[in-house]
Coordinates of C-alpha atoms in Angstrom, one line a residue:
M164 CA -30.6 12.5 29.1
S165 CA -27.1 13.5 29.9
T166 CA -24.0 11.8 28.7
E167 CA -20.2 12.1 29.0
N168 CA -17.8 13.3 26.4
E169 CA -15.2 10.8 25.7
G170 CA -13.2 11.1 28.9
T171 CA -15.0 13.8 30.9
A172 CA -18.0 13.6 33.1
V173 CA -21.0 15.8 32.5
P174 CA -24.1 16.8 34.5
P175 CA -27.2 14.6 33.6
A176 CA -30.1 15.9 31.7
P177 CA -33.6 14.5 31.3
S178 CA -34.1 12.2 28.3
A179 CA -36.7 13.0 25.6
P180 CA -38.9 10.3 24.0
P181 CA -37.5 8.9 20.8
V182 CA -40.7 9.7 18.8
P183 CA -42.6 12.9 19.0
V184 CA -45.9 12.5 20.8
D185 CA -48.2 14.9 22.5
A186 CA -46.6 15.8 25.8
P187 CA -48.9 15.8 28.8
A188 CA -49.9 19.2 30.0
S189 CA -47.8 20.5 32.9
A190 CA -49.2 23.0 35.3
P191 CA -46.8 25.9 36.0
G192 CA -44.9 25.6 39.2
T193 CA -42.2 27.3 41.1
A194 CA -39.0 27.7 39.0
Q195 CA -36.0 25.8 40.2
E196 CA -32.7 27.4 41.0
G197 CA -31.0 25.9 37.9
H198 CA -32.2 27.5 34.7
A199 CA -30.9 28.7 31.4
S200 CA -32.3 30.8 28.6
A201 CA -33.7 28.7 25.9
G202 CA -31.5 28.4 22.9
I203 CA -29.1 30.8 24.4
P204 CA -30.4 31.9 27.7
G205 CA -32.8 34.7 27.7
P206 CA -32.2 38.0 29.3
G207 CA -28.6 39.0 29.5
A208 CA -27.6 37.2 26.5
G209 CA -23.9 37.0 26.2
S210 CA -23.2 36.3 29.9
T211 CA -21.1 33.4 30.8
P212 CA -22.7 30.4 32.5
P213 CA -22.0 29.5 36.1
A214 CA -19.0 27.4 36.8
G215 CA -19.3 23.9 38.2
G216 CA -21.1 20.8 37.0
A217 CA -24.4 19.3 38.0
P218 CA -24.4 15.9 39.6
S219 CA -24.7 13.2 37.1
A220 CA -27.7 11.1 37.0
P221 CA -27.2 7.3 37.0
G222 CA -27.3 5.8 33.5
A223 CA -26.8 9.1 31.8
P224 CA -24.9 9.1 28.5
H225 CA -21.2 10.3 28.6
P226 CA -18.8 11.6 26.0
E227 CA -16.8 8.7 24.7
G228 CA -15.1 7.3 27.7
A229 CA -17.7 8.1 30.4
P230 CA -21.2 7.0 30.9
T231 CA -21.9 9.1 27.9
T232 CA -18.9 10.7 26.6
Q233 CA -18.0 13.2 24.0
L234 CA -14.9 12.5 22.0
P235 CA -11.8 14.5 22.9
P236 CA -9.5 13.7 25.8
V237 CA -10.4 15.5 29.0
P238 CA -9.4 15.1 32.6
P239 CA -12.1 13.5 34.7
G240 CA -14.1 16.0 36.6
Q241 CA -16.3 15.7 39.8
P242 CA -19.9 16.5 38.9
G243 CA -21.3 19.5 40.8
A244 CA -24.4 21.6 40.8
Y245 CA -24.8 24.0 37.9
P246 CA -26.0 27.5 38.8
A247 CA -28.5 29.3 36.8
A248 CA -27.2 30.3 33.4
E249 CA -27.2 33.9 32.4
A250 CA -29.1 35.2 29.5
G251 CA -27.2 34.7 26.3
W252 CA -25.6 31.4 27.5
P253 CA -27.6 28.5 29.0
P254 CA -26.0 26.9 32.0
P255 CA -25.2 23.2 31.8
P256 CA -28.1 20.7 32.1
P257 CA -28.9 18.9 35.4
V258 CA -27.1 15.8 34.1
T259 CA -24.1 15.8 31.9
P260 CA -22.8 13.1 29.5
L261 CA -19.1 12.3 28.9
Y262 CA -17.2 13.2 25.8
A263 CA -16.3 10.4 23.4
G264 CA -12.9 11.9 22.9
G265 CA -11.7 12.7 26.3
G266 CA -14.2 13.9 28.9
G267 CA -16.2 11.8 31.3
G268 CA -19.0 11.9 33.8
A269 CA -22.2 10.4 34.8
G270 CA -24.9 10.5 32.3
G271 CA -28.6 10.7 32.5
G272 CA -31.8 10.7 30.6
L273 CA -31.6 14.0 28.7
G274 CA -28.4 14.1 26.8
A275 CA -24.9 12.9 26.6
S276 CA -22.0 14.6 28.3
Y277 CA -18.6 14.7 26.8
Q278 CA -14.9 14.6 27.8
E279 CA -11.7 15.8 26.3
P280 CA -9.4 12.9 25.4
A281 CA -7.2 11.9 28.4
P282 CA -3.4 12.2 28.1
K283 CA -1.8 9.1 26.8
P284 CA 0.0 7.2 29.6
K285 CA 3.7 7.2 29.2
N286 CA 3.6 3.4 29.2
G287 CA 0.7 3.3 26.9
R288 CA 2.4 0.8 24.6
G289 CA 3.1 -1.6 27.4
G290 CA -0.3 -3.3 27.4
L291 CA -0.4 -3.6 23.6
V292 CA 3.1 -5.0 23.4
A293 CA 2.5 -7.5 26.1
A294 CA -0.7 -8.6 24.4
I295 CA 1.1 -9.0 21.1
L296 CA 3.9 -11.0 22.8
V297 CA 1.5 -13.3 24.5
A298 CA -0.4 -13.8 21.2
A299 CA 2.9 -14.6 19.4
L300 CA 4.0 -17.1 22.1
V301 CA 0.6 -18.8 22.0
A302 CA 0.6 -18.9 18.3
G303 CA 4.1 -20.3 18.3
G304 CA 3.2 -23.0 20.7
V305 CA 0.2 -24.0 18.7
G306 CA 2.0 -23.8 15.5
G307 CA 4.8 -26.0 16.9
G308 CA 2.3 -28.6 18.0
I309 CA 0.5 -28.7 14.7
G310 CA 3.8 -28.8 12.8
Y311 CA 4.9 -31.8 14.8
Q312 CA 1.7 -33.6 14.2
L313 CA 1.7 -32.9 10.5
A314 CA 5.2 -34.1 10.2
K315 CA 4.3 -37.3 12.0
N316 CA 1.3 -37.8 9.8
N317 CA 3.3 -37.1 6.7
D318 CA 6.0 -39.7 7.3
S319 CA 4.3 -42.0 4.8
S320 CA 2.0 -39.7 2.9
G321 CA 1.8 -36.3 1.0
S322 CA 1.2 -32.9 2.7
T323 CA -2.3 -32.4 4.1
T324 CA -2.3 -28.6 3.8
V325 CA -4.7 -26.8 1.5
A326 CA -3.8 -23.4 -0.2
A327 CA -6.4 -20.7 -0.7
S328 CA -7.2 -19.9 -4.3
T329 CA -6.4 -16.2 -3.7
S330 CA -4.6 -14.2 -1.1
G331 CA -6.4 -11.5 0.9
G332 CA -5.0 -8.7 -1.2
D333 CA -6.5 -10.2 -4.4
V334 CA -10.1 -10.2 -3.1
K335 CA -12.4 -7.9 -5.0
R336 CA -14.5 -5.8 -2.7
A337 CA -17.8 -4.1 -3.7
I338 CA -17.7 -0.4 -4.1
G339 CA -20.2 0.0 -1.3
S340 CA -18.5 -2.4 1.1
I341 CA -17.3 -1.2 4.5
A342 CA -13.7 -1.9 3.4
S343 CA -14.2 0.2 0.3
V344 CA -15.7 3.1 2.3
A345 CA -12.9 2.9 4.9
A346 CA -10.3 2.9 2.1
R347 CA -11.7 6.2 0.7
A348 CA -12.3 7.9 4.0
L349 CA -9.2 7.1 6.1
P350 CA -6.8 9.2 4.1
S351 CA -8.9 12.3 4.9
T352 CA -9.1 11.7 8.7
V353 CA -6.5 12.8 11.2
T354 CA -5.5 12.0 14.8
I355 CA -5.3 15.3 16.8
E356 CA -3.1 15.8 19.7
A357 CA -3.8 18.9 21.9
E358 CA -1.4 20.0 24.6
S359 CA -1.8 22.9 27.0
T360 CA 1.1 25.2 28.1
N361 CA 1.5 23.1 31.3
G362 CA 1.9 19.9 29.3
Q363 CA -1.6 18.4 29.9
G364 CA -3.7 17.3 26.9
G365 CA -5.2 14.4 25.1
T366 CA -6.0 12.8 21.7
G367 CA -9.0 13.1 19.5
T368 CA -9.9 12.9 15.8
G369 CA -10.9 15.2 13.0
F370 CA -11.5 15.2 9.2
V371 CA -10.6 17.3 6.2
F372 CA -13.3 19.9 5.6
D373 CA -11.9 21.7 2.5
T374 CA -8.8 21.9 0.3
Q375 CA -7.5 24.9 2.2
G376 CA -6.5 22.7 5.2
H377 CA -9.4 23.2 7.5
I378 CA -10.1 20.3 9.8
V379 CA -13.4 19.9 11.7
T380 CA -13.4 18.3 15.1
N381 CA -15.0 18.7 18.6
N382 CA -14.4 21.7 20.8
H383 CA -13.5 19.5 23.7
V384 CA -10.8 17.9 21.6
V385 CA -8.8 21.1 21.1
A386 CA -9.8 22.8 24.4
D387 CA -6.4 22.2 26.0
A388 CA -4.6 24.1 23.2
V389 CA -6.9 27.1 23.1
D390 CA -4.7 29.5 25.2
G391 CA -1.3 29.1 23.7
G392 CA -1.1 25.4 23.7
K393 CA 0.3 23.0 21.0
L394 CA -1.8 21.3 18.4
T395 CA -0.8 18.7 15.8
A396 CA -2.7 16.6 13.3
T397 CA -1.4 13.3 11.9
F398 CA -2.6 11.5 8.8
P399 CA -2.8 7.7 8.4
N400 CA 0.3 7.9 6.2
G401 CA 2.3 9.2 9.1
K402 CA 2.6 12.8 7.9
K403 CA 2.2 15.1 10.9
Y404 CA 1.4 18.8 10.7
D405 CA 1.3 21.6 13.2
A406 CA -2.1 23.3 13.4
E407 CA -3.9 26.4 14.7
I408 CA -7.4 26.9 16.1
I409 CA -9.5 29.0 13.7
G410 CA -12.6 29.0 15.9
H411 CA -14.4 26.9 18.5
A412 CA -18.0 26.8 19.8
Q413 CA -18.4 25.5 23.3
G414 CA -22.2 25.3 23.1
Y415 CA -22.2 23.2 19.9
D416 CA -19.0 21.4 20.8
V417 CA -17.6 22.0 17.3
A418 CA -14.2 23.5 16.4
V419 CA -12.2 24.2 13.3
I420 CA -8.5 24.0 13.1
K421 CA -6.2 24.7 10.1
L422 CA -3.0 22.8 9.1
K423 CA 0.1 24.9 8.8
N424 CA 1.8 24.3 5.5
A425 CA -1.1 22.1 4.4
P426 CA -0.4 19.7 1.5
S427 CA -1.9 20.6 -1.9
D428 CA -3.6 17.2 -2.4
L429 CA -6.1 17.3 0.5
K430 CA -9.3 15.4 -0.3
P431 CA -12.3 16.7 1.8
L432 CA -14.8 14.1 2.9
A433 CA -18.2 14.4 1.2
L434 CA -20.9 15.8 3.5
G435 CA -24.3 14.0 3.6
D436 CA -27.7 15.2 4.7
S437 CA -28.3 14.3 8.3
D438 CA -32.0 15.3 8.0
K439 CA -32.6 12.4 5.6
V440 CA -31.0 9.8 7.8
A441 CA -33.3 7.0 8.9
V442 CA -33.3 4.7 12.0
G443 CA -31.6 1.5 10.9
D444 CA -29.3 3.1 8.3
E445 CA -25.8 1.6 8.4
T446 CA -23.1 3.8 10.0
I447 CA -19.3 3.7 10.0
A448 CA -17.2 5.5 12.6
I449 CA -13.5 6.4 12.3
G450 CA -11.3 7.6 15.1
A451 CA -8.5 7.0 17.6
P452 CA -10.1 5.1 20.5
F453 CA -7.7 5.1 23.5
G454 CA -5.0 6.4 21.1
L455 CA -5.4 3.6 18.5
S456 CA -5.4 5.8 15.4
N457 CA -7.3 5.0 12.2
T458 CA -9.7 2.6 13.8
V459 CA -12.9 1.8 11.9
T460 CA -16.1 0.4 13.4
Q461 CA -19.6 -0.3 12.1
G462 CA -23.1 0.0 13.3
I463 CA -26.5 1.5 12.6
I464 CA -28.5 4.7 13.4
S465 CA -30.3 3.7 16.6
A466 CA -32.3 6.9 17.1
K467 CA -32.6 10.5 15.9
H468 CA -33.2 13.7 17.8
R469 CA -31.7 12.3 21.0
P470 CA -31.4 15.2 23.4
V471 CA -27.8 15.2 24.8
A472 CA -26.2 17.6 27.3
S473 CA -22.5 17.2 27.8
S474 CA -19.5 18.8 29.4
D475 CA -15.8 18.3 29.9
G476 CA -16.2 18.2 33.6
G477 CA -14.0 21.2 34.2
S478 CA -14.8 23.6 37.1
E479 CA -15.4 26.4 34.6
S480 CA -16.7 24.5 31.7
K481 CA -20.0 25.3 30.1
A482 CA -22.4 22.6 28.8
S483 CA -22.9 21.7 25.2
Y484 CA -26.3 20.7 23.9
M485 CA -27.2 18.6 20.8
S486 CA -30.2 16.9 19.2
A487 CA -28.0 13.9 18.4
L488 CA -27.9 11.0 16.1
Q489 CA -27.6 7.9 18.2
T490 CA -25.5 5.0 16.9
D491 CA -24.4 1.6 18.2
A492 CA -21.1 1.8 16.2
S493 CA -18.3 1.3 18.8
I494 CA -17.1 4.7 19.9
N495 CA -14.6 5.2 22.8
P496 CA -12.5 8.0 24.2
G497 CA -10.4 9.3 21.4
N498 CA -13.1 8.9 18.8
S499 CA -14.3 12.4 19.6
G500 CA -14.3 14.7 16.5
G501 CA -14.2 11.9 14.1
P502 CA -16.6 11.4 11.2
L503 CA -19.7 9.2 11.4
L504 CA -20.3 8.0 7.8
D505 CA -23.3 6.5 6.0
A506 CA -23.0 3.4 3.8
Q507 CA -21.9 5.6 0.8
G508 CA -19.0 7.2 2.8
A509 CA -20.6 10.6 3.3
V510 CA -20.3 12.3 6.7
I511 CA -23.6 12.4 8.5
G512 CA -22.3 13.4 11.9
I513 CA -19.4 14.2 14.2
N514 CA -18.9 11.5 17.0
S515 CA -19.0 13.4 20.2
A516 CA -20.3 11.5 23.3
I517 CA -21.1 8.1 24.7
Q518 CA -23.2 6.5 27.4
S519 CA -21.2 4.2 29.5
T520 CA -21.5 2.1 32.6
G521 CA -18.3 3.7 34.0
S522 CA -18.0 7.2 35.3
S523 CA -14.2 7.8 35.5
G524 CA -12.4 10.1 33.2
L525 CA -10.3 8.9 30.3
G526 CA -7.1 9.6 32.1
G527 CA -8.1 7.5 35.1
S528 CA -7.4 3.9 35.9
G529 CA -11.0 2.9 35.2
Q530 CA -11.7 4.5 31.8
S531 CA -15.2 4.1 30.4
G532 CA -15.8 2.4 27.2
S533 CA -18.5 1.7 24.6
I534 CA -21.6 -0.2 25.4
G535 CA -23.2 0.6 22.0
L536 CA -24.7 4.0 22.9
G537 CA -22.8 6.6 21.0
F538 CA -23.9 10.2 20.0
A539 CA -23.0 12.3 17.1
I540 CA -23.7 16.0 16.2
P541 CA -25.8 16.0 13.0
I542 CA -23.6 17.2 10.1
N543 CA -26.2 19.7 8.8
Q544 CA -25.7 21.6 12.1
A545 CA -22.0 21.1 12.3
K546 CA -21.5 22.3 8.7
Y547 CA -23.3 25.6 9.5
V548 CA -21.2 26.1 12.6
A549 CA -17.9 25.3 10.9
Q550 CA -18.7 27.7 8.1
Q551 CA -19.4 30.5 10.6
L552 CA -16.2 29.7 12.5
I553 CA -14.1 29.8 9.3
K554 CA -15.8 33.1 8.2
T555 CA -15.7 35.0 11.5
G556 CA -13.9 32.9 14.1
K557 CA -17.0 33.0 16.3
P558 CA -20.1 30.8 16.7
V559 CA -23.6 32.2 16.1
Y560 CA -26.5 30.7 18.2
A561 CA -30.2 30.8 17.7
K562 CA -32.3 31.9 20.7
I563 CA -35.8 32.6 21.9
G564 CA -34.8 35.0 24.6
A565 CA -36.3 33.3 27.7
S566 CA -34.7 31.7 30.7
V567 CA -35.8 28.1 31.3
S568 CA -35.3 25.7 34.2
L569 CA -32.6 23.0 33.7
D570 CA -34.0 20.7 36.4
E571 CA -35.0 17.2 35.4
T572 CA -38.6 16.9 34.5
T573 CA -40.9 15.2 32.0
G574 CA -43.3 18.0 31.8
G575 CA -41.5 20.3 29.5
A576 CA -39.2 23.4 29.6
K577 CA -40.5 25.8 32.2
I578 CA -39.8 29.5 31.8
T579 CA -38.4 30.6 35.2
D580 CA -39.8 33.4 37.3
Q581 CA -36.4 35.1 37.2
G582 CA -33.4 35.0 35.0
A583 CA -29.8 34.4 35.9
G584 CA -28.2 36.9 38.2
G585 CA -31.6 38.5 39.0
S586 CA -32.3 39.5 35.4
A587 CA -35.7 39.2 33.8
A588 CA -36.8 35.7 32.7
I589 CA -38.1 37.1 29.4
E590 CA -35.7 39.3 27.4
S591 CA -37.4 42.6 26.7
G592 CA -38.2 42.9 23.0
G593 CA -36.8 39.4 22.3
P594 CA -38.5 36.6 20.4
A595 CA -40.3 35.1 23.4
D596 CA -41.5 38.5 24.5
K597 CA -42.9 39.3 21.1
A598 CA -44.6 35.9 21.0
G599 CA -46.4 36.6 24.3
L600 CA -44.7 34.0 26.4
K601 CA -44.6 34.6 30.2
P602 CA -42.7 33.3 33.2
G603 CA -44.4 30.0 34.4
D604 CA -45.3 28.9 30.8
V605 CA -44.2 25.3 30.1
I606 CA -43.0 24.7 26.6
T607 CA -43.9 21.2 25.5
K608 CA -43.1 21.2 21.8
L609 CA -40.9 23.0 19.2
D610 CA -42.5 22.3 15.9
D611 CA -43.3 18.5 16.0
T612 CA -40.5 17.6 18.4
V613 CA -41.6 16.9 22.0
V614 CA -39.8 18.9 24.6
D615 CA -39.4 17.3 28.0
S616 CA -36.9 19.7 29.7
G617 CA -34.9 22.9 29.3
P618 CA -31.8 21.2 27.9
T619 CA -33.9 19.4 25.3
L620 CA -35.4 22.7 24.2
I621 CA -32.0 24.3 23.9
G622 CA -30.6 21.4 21.9
E623 CA -33.6 21.6 19.5
I624 CA -33.3 25.4 19.1
W625 CA -29.7 25.1 18.2
T626 CA -30.4 22.8 15.3
H627 CA -32.0 26.0 13.7
K628 CA -30.5 29.2 12.5
P629 CA -31.2 32.7 13.6
G630 CA -34.2 34.0 11.6
D631 CA -35.9 30.6 11.3
Q632 CA -39.6 30.6 12.3
V633 CA -40.7 27.8 14.6
M634 CA -44.0 26.9 16.3
I635 CA -43.9 26.8 20.0
T636 CA -46.5 24.7 21.9
Y637 CA -46.8 25.6 25.6
Q638 CA -49.0 25.1 28.7
R639 CA -50.5 28.0 30.7
G640 CA -53.1 27.6 33.4
G641 CA -53.7 24.0 32.4
K642 CA -54.5 24.8 28.8
S643 CA -52.4 24.2 25.7
H644 CA -51.5 27.1 23.3
T645 CA -49.4 27.4 20.2
V646 CA -47.6 30.5 18.8
D647 CA -45.2 31.1 15.9
L648 CA -41.9 32.6 16.9
T649 CA -38.9 33.9 14.9
L650 CA -35.6 32.9 16.5
G651 CA -33.1 35.6 17.5
S652 CA -29.3 35.3 17.5
R653 CA -26.3 35.6 19.8
V654 CA -22.7 35.8 18.7
G655 CA -20.0 34.1 20.7
D656 CA -19.9 31.8 23.6
N657 CA -19.8 34.5 26.3

C-alpha cells in the first residue's frame, strides 16, 4: 500500500498481507509499462528513476500529513504516472504515501508515501495564541462565577476548598513510565529546519546518534537543504546549532546530518532491536507535529513488515520503499525523522509516513493529520544505512538484478519482459541471472515473507545487506519453484 510522507503526496502501492501466508500462484502475463528492478532495479543499475509520480490510490498511506505521510515538510505534489525505473534504481511504486514530516499524497495498499515538512506559515502562532486567549477568557469567566458562589456560600461558614496532598512536581513516577521515558529521551531529540536557497523549506525531527554530533533523520526532512541550503537543529533547551548534511539515501529515506560546533555533552539515544518487536508492544513517538516541537505521543505496534512506498511528490523525486513498523501513536507532519521508542526508551524506528484521509500537502490549507496509521523505518535497517552514510557519504543498496513491474497486483512481483530504457530485464551475471530467474517469472515470497507486488519485494530486499542469502519463491508456467540467491549491491542513489 502506498502512503504519504508527512506533507507530500506519493504514488500508491499494493498492500501486503500482515501475516505471511502462501501466496496464490500467478500465471505470467504481459509486463506493464511501470517496472523497477527488484531491490535496486535490475539491468542498468545506477540509472536514475523516471521523474513524475504515480496516481495515488484511494486510502493509501501518506507520509505524516498526507493519506500516508513521511515525516519531513514537503510541498504538496500532484500524483502522476511513474515511468519504468532503470536498472540500479527502482522507479516509484504505483501508489505513493505521504511523508509524516512534510510530504503528502494519496496512499494506497502497498506502502506509505512521505512528504517533506511544509514551511511554517508566517502567522503560524496566530491560531495557537487565539486558542490560548479563548481558553484564558473561558477559564476566567468560570473562575469568576465559582469564586462568587464560594464567597456567597462562605458568608457564614469556613472555606470549602480542598488542597491536594502533593503538588504535580512531587509525584514519584516509575522508571518505566511514559513520563520517565520522555524525560530521558527529549534532551536527545532535535527539531530540524531545512531551507533551500530560494527560501522554501520545512520542519522535521531528528535524534542524537553519537557523541560526535551526528543526527539521524529522514531524507525528505533535509531534502530542501541538499544543494547549498541552510540547515539548523534546535534542542528542547532552546540551544540551536547550524548543521551540515553528511549523507542522504533517497531509497531508504534516511539521512545523517552533523552539528557544527557540537556540544561535548551529547547523549545518544540507545538503539533497540526492531527484529524483536512484537505486535502490541507499547510505543512512544517524539517529534514536532505541525511545528509543535518536543511533542510526545503514545501507542502500540499495530503491525510489522508493512510494505510502504513513499515519495515527496516532487516532479523529479524518486520513491522510497520500506518494510515498516506500523503504529497508532499519533504522528503528523513534522514528526518525520523523529524516534519511535519502545517502553524502555530504546529507538526501534524512525517515524516517516502516515496514512491519512486527506491528500493535500503540509503547506496547503487542508493539511492531513493522524488517523492512527503511522509508519516507521525499522531501526536495524536505519542503523546500517546511517553507518554507511557516516563512513562513505553514500548509501549501499542490496539488489537481485531484475526489473519488476510496479503495477498494483495481488499476484506477486512479476519480472518484466524488458527493463527500463529498453535494457534487459535480467542483469547479465547478476544474482537473478545466476539463480536462473527469467522474464515472466512471478516472485511470491522472499524467505517467509509474502510478496504481493514489485514495491513490496523491493522494500523487503532493502531490509537485507549485500551478500545476504535469501530464498526466492516464484511461479513459472503455473508451477511454484524456490531458489537460493545471494544479493548483490549498488552504491548511491543514481
